[in-house]
């Protein structure tokens, strides 16, 4: 194949499948640090949130703070109330991103994940390297939420869309459950491992997957009460990424260091390496596109972001070369 | 043991507590040896004595004591600044301060419009020098979007407060605009936070009515000031109760003196300003009591390769000149800000810094940086943050400081577990007057213990700015496989390294300034640094390598941390041993204690020493002072069969101060002087015994 034709085909293939279709209901945000070009410096050349336009261009969004790791929008706020987690704490906008305010004090640092309660949208939760936080006013103020936790480090959490106040928290020492809106925590029957990512199935909320440090992936089919190992091939791996296809709960994805992308199409019974076509097998984030059924996004360590429409059989360049990705989040578009 | 303190009380008949009884006082025998140093003047005519009585009353006291001790003719030190009256100490400081300000303001030069930074601008605006040129330079500096986070904040805050009255409206407008649009990161170290919050506090103070819309973080000036003050007061409380986390860094002390100087100079809240001033005294005392001739001796939380090899390349070497007149004048931002702030160190600090009339032991309690993961069973919580106690021990002599911590992972990246630093005549910035050991170690375990990064990237990202961190010939760094124990002038280091250790060897640094190095058939290696004899006994044999044997620094790979390597870094070597169970004994002594180097060697060879690496590394050593020291890897070491009491390790303990853990105060003592810093009451009390010796 000659080069121009190959380029043309690549361009066509890489065009979003929705091009020309109805406007998507969600907007993709990437929380990243630009570390690839970081030389003789302790800070990345850029960092923060980037949002992807339909033409594939990424545009910076929100405060240009260091260590931005997550973004959530308060349900029912019509996109007005946005929370961002970063090294300095939680930053909140009450006007759709026009202005921002840090809503935590000096005690809070290194926010790794945020979530609004599944039923009560005034309640929000944060996982930080120094312990979890809870808010009862939509993220305007925060309180420590450490009761019942022997170790405070946490970097991932998920709420329950069906039950208010039910939160699963991934800590340094396994997964903890709160049923009282993070006032107290109790340990689940989960592995004694540092939990790096929790993902819940939108198709079947009883199903969750956990990615761990050096203990591989774990699956729960009872809403997080108990967990069992899955994917023996990555059982000792450092897995940073986990995702479940909202359109098909049998489609699971895992990613990690030197592991690449691993896919299960049968609810975790079998797994396949789907890293071919990616420039590197170091994966930090995986996320399914809620608007394009089956589209999986993957963020590598510094080698770019990619998407696949065939569960990883082929990959397409999604931009953000040089980025160290922390999260890829689809938020509802406000119209 | 016959103590000099008792002699003082008896002889002088002071009604006050002339000396504080302290277990660390050195025996009279050692003191008498010290006084035989030929560097001191033996005969002083009566006329000179009368003159000295007016100028240096303490000197007369020393001479009288010496005579009574039967040692005189006598071994009397020449008049040193320790003996100067307060007014003279203050006058000399004032002269240095003026020199600092003159140098800073001279940088801004209308003929060279691109010279100078924010701090020089601040100096000019405060001093009324070159105002138009300073404003023009400020406009240049403020043109681009800032990118240095808290290292932009503090110079900018300095301009806003020190240069407040000299700023024009255009400058103010741009400054306020930058605070609105630029989001400086708070960073992740203790010094970052101190810089960040002190700068934020003062910047907000200059805009008292500014609402949330005026600030990058959406908080009003009042809210920013409240958050900043809350953090800084918490930091002060933790430091004065449990010890500093980023302790005793000859580099990063700069990043604490700067924020405290800013607050001391310009905080309008009287009590808060007073606390900041007290913290300045506190931090400077911490340095003064462990310095030798201005060099910050002993163990350090953080040092860069350039500084660990050549200790005169540290900011404290420059700051020591301003504070106490050590070394030479070297431009330093902390000096400029201290000078601008109006802070004057109390004279007692200079006396502590310079009084080496007798060797002493300084014990200090510090703590590790907060451990957010992998905190370990030895950790404890302060509030909701976990840390581990750091037990510092330094033997401070007129000619050297030998100091150590217990080893382990106490600080990420740049820890110096132990070191020997000696007085030297070599030019400050060229001197390599140091001897130390390290177990080169890097791991994600350490990285994730102290940083919020990910396991698989944290080492790489650390090495992006600290290139030596992941290099086998690194010199700074802690190791979980290292345990160190010191008593007096003897030190035992033990290592028990697993097979999977990334760099499975230990390194002992032999600087280019060492002379007369001998590999003795007894197994000891003898060498000499300045007026210090050094004996080093490795458990397992090693090989000699040039320092920086990978060429990392000399190639310039380390960026700023390796710049100028040929000048400060070349010519030293390392003794490298790769036995997994290993260790060494170090015994040092002032040269004045021995008739010759050969006599020292003979004395050391005769010392009983039993070492074993069959199981856990172990050593039993009878030190030069007769103490039988025993250390076994994993166990509490002992002196004369008595285990070291780490549980009651004091916050400070030496002849100059004694404070227990949690005290929130520091009483500095020198002679009859008492200088009390009471952080609970935000109070400074200064007293002098009526019966001044």
mmCIF file of N, CA, C and O in Angstrom, chain B residues 447-507:
data_model
loop_
_atom_site.group_PDB
_atom_site.id
_atom_site.type_symbol
_atom_site.label_atom_id
_atom_site.label_comp_id
_atom_site.label_asym_id
_atom_site.label_seq_id
_atom_site.Cartn_x
_atom_site.Cartn_y
_atom_site.Cartn_z
ATOM 1 N N UNK B 447 9.260 5.377 46.959
ATOM 2 C CA UNK B 447 8.547 6.436 46.248
ATOM 3 C C UNK B 447 7.090 6.530 46.649
ATOM 4 O O UNK B 447 6.562 7.619 46.913
ATOM 5 N N UNK B 448 6.429 5.386 46.714
ATOM 6 C CA UNK B 448 5.008 5.430 47.052
ATOM 7 C C UNK B 448 4.773 5.607 48.542
ATOM 8 O O UNK B 448 3.666 5.941 48.957
ATOM 9 N N UNK B 449 5.797 5.374 49.322
ATOM 10 C CA UNK B 449 5.672 5.645 50.763
ATOM 11 C C UNK B 449 5.480 7.139 51.014
ATOM 12 O O UNK B 449 4.711 7.551 51.880
ATOM 13 N N UNK B 450 6.177 7.937 50.225
ATOM 14 C CA UNK B 450 6.204 9.378 50.494
ATOM 15 C C UNK B 450 5.486 10.223 49.443
ATOM 16 O O UNK B 450 5.230 11.394 49.683
ATOM 17 N N UNK B 451 5.223 9.645 48.290
ATOM 18 C CA UNK B 451 4.586 10.409 47.213
ATOM 19 C C UNK B 451 3.276 9.741 46.794
ATOM 20 O O UNK B 451 3.109 8.530 46.954
ATOM 21 N N UNK B 452 2.419 10.540 46.184
ATOM 22 C CA UNK B 452 1.142 10.014 45.729
ATOM 23 C C UNK B 452 1.201 9.375 44.359
ATOM 24 O O UNK B 452 0.164 9.084 43.777
ATOM 25 N N UNK B 453 2.367 9.127 43.842
ATOM 26 C CA UNK B 453 2.497 8.603 42.493
ATOM 27 C C UNK B 453 2.201 7.119 42.397
ATOM 28 O O UNK B 453 1.934 6.439 43.389
ATOM 29 N N UNK B 454 2.264 6.622 41.186
ATOM 30 C CA UNK B 454 1.980 5.207 40.935
ATOM 31 C C UNK B 454 3.255 4.384 41.008
ATOM 32 O O UNK B 454 4.354 4.846 40.655
ATOM 33 N N UNK B 455 3.108 3.136 41.406
ATOM 34 C CA UNK B 455 4.236 2.238 41.668
ATOM 35 C C UNK B 455 5.201 2.153 40.488
ATOM 36 O O UNK B 455 6.410 2.212 40.654
ATOM 37 N N UNK B 456 4.657 2.058 39.300
ATOM 38 C CA UNK B 456 5.510 1.773 38.147
ATOM 39 C C UNK B 456 6.127 3.010 37.503
ATOM 40 O O UNK B 456 6.948 2.876 36.599
ATOM 41 N N UNK B 457 5.696 4.165 37.924
ATOM 42 C CA UNK B 457 6.240 5.383 37.316
ATOM 43 C C UNK B 457 6.964 6.269 38.310
ATOM 44 O O UNK B 457 7.677 7.190 37.909
ATOM 45 N N UNK B 458 6.791 5.987 39.578
ATOM 46 C CA UNK B 458 7.272 6.952 40.571
ATOM 47 C C UNK B 458 8.792 7.091 40.531
ATOM 48 O O UNK B 458 9.331 8.206 40.646
ATOM 49 N N UNK B 459 9.512 5.993 40.358
ATOM 50 C CA UNK B 459 10.974 6.083 40.337
ATOM 51 C C UNK B 459 11.443 6.881 39.119
ATOM 52 O O UNK B 459 12.316 7.748 39.223
ATOM 53 N N UNK B 460 10.853 6.574 37.990
ATOM 54 C CA UNK B 460 11.188 7.290 36.757
ATOM 55 C C UNK B 460 10.943 8.784 36.920
ATOM 56 O O UNK B 460 11.795 9.617 36.587
ATOM 57 N N UNK B 461 9.795 9.124 37.474
ATOM 58 C CA UNK B 461 9.458 10.542 37.579
ATOM 59 C C UNK B 461 10.320 11.252 38.623
ATOM 60 O O UNK B 461 10.640 12.432 38.465
ATOM 61 N N UNK B 462 10.696 10.555 39.666
ATOM 62 C CA UNK B 462 11.630 11.158 40.623
ATOM 63 C C UNK B 462 12.948 11.479 39.922
ATOM 64 O O UNK B 462 13.523 12.553 40.074
ATOM 65 N N UNK B 463 13.403 10.517 39.136
ATOM 66 C CA UNK B 463 14.703 10.682 38.470
ATOM 67 C C UNK B 463 14.672 11.739 37.372
ATOM 68 O O UNK B 463 15.734 12.158 36.892
ATOM 69 N N UNK B 464 13.469 12.177 36.992
ATOM 70 C CA UNK B 464 13.422 13.270 36.007
ATOM 71 C C UNK B 464 14.019 14.561 36.587
ATOM 72 O O UNK B 464 14.520 15.399 35.843
ATOM 73 N N UNK B 465 13.896 14.711 37.895
ATOM 74 C CA UNK B 465 14.470 15.918 38.496
ATOM 75 C C UNK B 465 15.648 15.605 39.408
ATOM 76 O O UNK B 465 16.468 16.476 39.676
ATOM 77 N N UNK B 466 15.729 14.397 39.916
ATOM 78 C CA UNK B 466 16.842 13.992 40.783
ATOM 79 C C UNK B 466 17.500 12.797 40.104
ATOM 80 O O UNK B 466 17.289 11.649 40.483
ATOM 81 N N UNK B 467 18.302 13.095 39.088
ATOM 82 C CA UNK B 467 18.779 12.052 38.181
ATOM 83 C C UNK B 467 19.577 10.974 38.887
ATOM 84 O O UNK B 467 19.595 9.816 38.471
ATOM 85 N N UNK B 468 20.243 11.333 39.959
ATOM 86 C CA UNK B 468 21.085 10.352 40.642
ATOM 87 C C UNK B 468 20.279 9.361 41.464
ATOM 88 O O UNK B 468 20.833 8.360 41.925
ATOM 89 N N UNK B 469 18.999 9.636 41.665
ATOM 90 C CA UNK B 469 18.215 8.795 42.560
ATOM 91 C C UNK B 469 18.275 7.324 42.166
ATOM 92 O O UNK B 469 18.347 6.441 43.019
ATOM 93 N N UNK B 470 18.265 7.065 40.878
ATOM 94 C CA UNK B 470 18.199 5.676 40.424
ATOM 95 C C UNK B 470 19.519 5.244 39.787
ATOM 96 O O UNK B 470 19.527 4.496 38.815
ATOM 97 N N UNK B 471 20.604 5.703 40.379
ATOM 98 C CA UNK B 471 21.924 5.372 39.840
ATOM 99 C C UNK B 471 22.737 4.638 40.895
ATOM 100 O O UNK B 471 22.692 4.978 42.080
ATOM 101 N N UNK B 472 23.484 3.651 40.456
ATOM 102 C CA UNK B 472 24.219 2.814 41.400
ATOM 103 C C UNK B 472 25.307 3.562 42.163
ATOM 104 O O UNK B 472 25.731 3.152 43.234
ATOM 105 N N UNK B 473 25.771 4.678 41.614
ATOM 106 C CA UNK B 473 26.815 5.442 42.303
ATOM 107 C C UNK B 473 26.248 6.656 43.033
ATOM 108 O O UNK B 473 26.968 7.604 43.340
ATOM 109 N N UNK B 474 24.973 6.594 43.329
ATOM 110 C CA UNK B 474 24.360 7.698 44.066
ATOM 111 C C UNK B 474 25.007 7.820 45.446
ATOM 112 O O UNK B 474 25.464 6.826 46.033
ATOM 113 N N UNK B 475 24.995 9.018 45.962
ATOM 114 C CA UNK B 475 25.582 9.261 47.282
ATOM 115 C C UNK B 475 24.550 9.673 48.337
ATOM 116 O O UNK B 475 24.667 9.259 49.487
ATOM 117 N N UNK B 476 23.565 10.478 48.014
ATOM 118 C CA UNK B 476 22.508 10.694 48.996
ATOM 119 C C UNK B 476 21.478 9.563 48.935
ATOM 120 O O UNK B 476 21.298 8.953 47.878
ATOM 121 N N UNK B 477 20.831 9.310 50.034
ATOM 122 C CA UNK B 477 19.735 8.341 50.014
ATOM 123 C C UNK B 477 19.697 7.473 51.251
ATOM 124 O O UNK B 477 20.731 7.170 51.849
ATOM 125 N N UNK B 478 18.497 7.083 51.616
ATOM 126 C CA UNK B 478 18.313 6.153 52.718
ATOM 127 C C UNK B 478 18.115 4.749 52.193
ATOM 128 O O UNK B 478 17.920 4.538 50.999
ATOM 129 N N UNK B 479 18.193 3.796 53.093
ATOM 130 C CA UNK B 479 18.001 2.408 52.705
ATOM 131 C C UNK B 479 17.292 1.671 53.824
ATOM 132 O O UNK B 479 17.619 1.852 54.999
ATOM 133 N N UNK B 480 16.348 0.807 53.473
ATOM 134 C CA UNK B 480 15.699 0.010 54.512
ATOM 135 C C UNK B 480 16.607 -1.078 55.050
ATOM 136 O O UNK B 480 16.266 -1.744 56.021
ATOM 137 N N UNK B 481 17.760 -1.241 54.420
ATOM 138 C CA UNK B 481 18.683 -2.301 54.818
ATOM 139 C C UNK B 481 19.888 -1.757 55.584
ATOM 140 O O UNK B 481 20.928 -2.400 55.662
ATOM 141 N N UNK B 482 19.732 -0.572 56.101
ATOM 142 C CA UNK B 482 20.836 0.093 56.798
ATOM 143 C C UNK B 482 20.419 0.429 58.228
ATOM 144 O O UNK B 482 19.346 0.989 58.448
ATOM 145 N N UNK B 483 21.258 0.077 59.185
ATOM 146 C CA UNK B 483 21.034 0.470 60.576
ATOM 147 C C UNK B 483 22.335 1.054 61.126
ATOM 148 O O UNK B 483 23.398 0.436 61.001
ATOM 149 N N UNK B 484 22.204 2.217 61.726
ATOM 150 C CA UNK B 484 23.386 2.955 62.176
ATOM 151 C C UNK B 484 23.246 3.278 63.659
ATOM 152 O O UNK B 484 22.161 3.607 64.144
ATOM 153 N N UNK B 485 24.348 3.192 64.313
ATOM 154 C CA UNK B 485 24.385 3.448 65.758
ATOM 155 C C UNK B 485 25.664 4.205 66.060
ATOM 156 O O UNK B 485 26.746 3.833 65.607
ATOM 157 N N UNK B 486 25.513 5.283 66.814
ATOM 158 C CA UNK B 486 26.674 6.105 67.153
ATOM 159 C C UNK B 486 26.728 6.347 68.642
ATOM 160 O O UNK B 486 25.706 6.556 69.307
ATOM 161 N N UNK B 487 27.913 6.331 69.160
ATOM 162 C CA UNK B 487 28.128 6.747 70.544
ATOM 163 C C UNK B 487 29.439 7.527 70.571
ATOM 164 O O UNK B 487 30.502 6.985 70.241
ATOM 165 N N UNK B 488 29.355 8.766 70.963
ATOM 166 C CA UNK B 488 30.551 9.594 70.988
ATOM 167 C C UNK B 488 31.177 9.684 69.616
ATOM 168 O O UNK B 488 30.511 10.031 68.633
ATOM 169 N N UNK B 489 32.439 9.341 69.553
ATOM 170 C CA UNK B 489 33.167 9.470 68.299
ATOM 171 C C UNK B 489 33.256 8.145 67.539
ATOM 172 O O UNK B 489 34.075 8.007 66.630
ATOM 173 N N UNK B 490 32.440 7.194 67.944
ATOM 174 C CA UNK B 490 32.431 5.895 67.255
ATOM 175 C C UNK B 490 31.061 5.638 66.638
ATOM 176 O O UNK B 490 30.036 6.042 67.189
ATOM 177 N N UNK B 491 31.071 4.956 65.525
ATOM 178 C CA UNK B 491 29.832 4.688 64.797
ATOM 179 C C UNK B 491 29.891 3.280 64.211
ATOM 180 O O UNK B 491 30.948 2.851 63.717
ATOM 181 N N UNK B 492 28.777 2.574 64.316
ATOM 182 C CA UNK B 492 28.676 1.242 63.710
ATOM 183 C C UNK B 492 27.520 1.270 62.717
ATOM 184 O O UNK B 492 26.403 1.661 63.062
ATOM 185 N N UNK B 493 27.810 0.867 61.495
ATOM 186 C CA UNK B 493 26.760 0.770 60.472
ATOM 187 C C UNK B 493 26.633 -0.693 60.055
ATOM 188 O O UNK B 493 27.647 -1.370 59.821
ATOM 189 N N UNK B 494 25.401 -1.174 60.010
ATOM 190 C CA UNK B 494 25.131 -2.563 59.644
ATOM 191 C C UNK B 494 24.207 -2.607 58.433
ATOM 192 O O UNK B 494 23.297 -1.787 58.310
ATOM 193 N N UNK B 495 24.436 -3.615 57.592
ATOM 194 C CA UNK B 495 23.638 -3.749 56.370
ATOM 195 C C UNK B 495 23.255 -5.207 56.171
ATOM 196 O O UNK B 495 24.102 -6.096 56.309
ATOM 197 N N UNK B 496 22.009 -5.415 55.856
ATOM 198 C CA UNK B 496 21.531 -6.768 55.572
ATOM 199 C C UNK B 496 20.640 -6.679 54.334
ATOM 200 O O UNK B 496 19.447 -6.396 54.424
ATOM 201 N N UNK B 497 21.254 -6.912 53.188
ATOM 202 C CA UNK B 497 20.570 -6.653 51.919
ATOM 203 C C UNK B 497 20.042 -7.936 51.291
ATOM 204 O O UNK B 497 20.783 -8.916 51.188
ATOM 205 N N UNK B 498 18.801 -7.929 50.888
ATOM 206 C CA UNK B 498 18.275 -9.101 50.190
ATOM 207 C C UNK B 498 18.859 -9.199 48.774
ATOM 208 O O UNK B 498 19.366 -8.211 48.234
ATOM 209 N N UNK B 499 18.737 -10.354 48.217
ATOM 210 C CA UNK B 499 19.331 -10.588 46.899
ATOM 211 C C UNK B 499 18.703 -9.705 45.826
ATOM 212 O O UNK B 499 19.360 -9.331 44.856
ATOM 213 N N UNK B 500 17.431 -9.361 46.005
ATOM 214 C CA UNK B 500 16.745 -8.607 44.950
ATOM 215 C C UNK B 500 16.990 -7.103 45.039
ATOM 216 O O UNK B 500 16.437 -6.342 44.255
ATOM 217 N N UNK B 501 17.799 -6.682 45.978
ATOM 218 C CA UNK B 501 18.046 -5.246 46.122
ATOM 219 C C UNK B 501 18.596 -4.675 44.812
ATOM 220 O O UNK B 501 19.477 -5.244 44.186
ATOM 221 N N UNK B 502 18.080 -3.523 44.441
ATOM 222 C CA UNK B 502 18.430 -2.970 43.122
ATOM 223 C C UNK B 502 19.926 -2.681 42.991
ATOM 224 O O UNK B 502 20.528 -2.979 41.979
ATOM 225 N N UNK B 503 20.503 -2.102 44.007
ATOM 226 C CA UNK B 503 21.940 -1.822 43.981
ATOM 227 C C UNK B 503 22.572 -2.534 45.176
ATOM 228 O O UNK B 503 22.695 -1.953 46.261
ATOM 229 N N UNK B 504 22.961 -3.790 45.013
ATOM 230 C CA UNK B 504 23.371 -4.586 46.168
ATOM 231 C C UNK B 504 24.809 -4.331 46.604
ATOM 232 O O UNK B 504 25.665 -5.211 46.515
ATOM 233 N N UNK B 505 25.059 -3.139 47.053
ATOM 234 C CA UNK B 505 26.386 -2.832 47.579
ATOM 235 C C UNK B 505 26.278 -1.662 48.545
ATOM 236 O O UNK B 505 25.248 -0.974 48.598
ATOM 237 N N UNK B 506 27.330 -1.476 49.301
ATOM 238 C CA UNK B 506 27.419 -0.282 50.141
ATOM 239 C C UNK B 506 28.603 0.547 49.663
ATOM 240 O O UNK B 506 29.582 0.017 49.127
ATOM 241 N N UNK B 507 28.463 1.844 49.847
ATOM 242 C CA UNK B 507 29.473 2.783 49.358
ATOM 243 C C UNK B 507 29.930 3.664 50.513
ATOM 244 O O UNK B 507 29.102 4.208 51.235
#
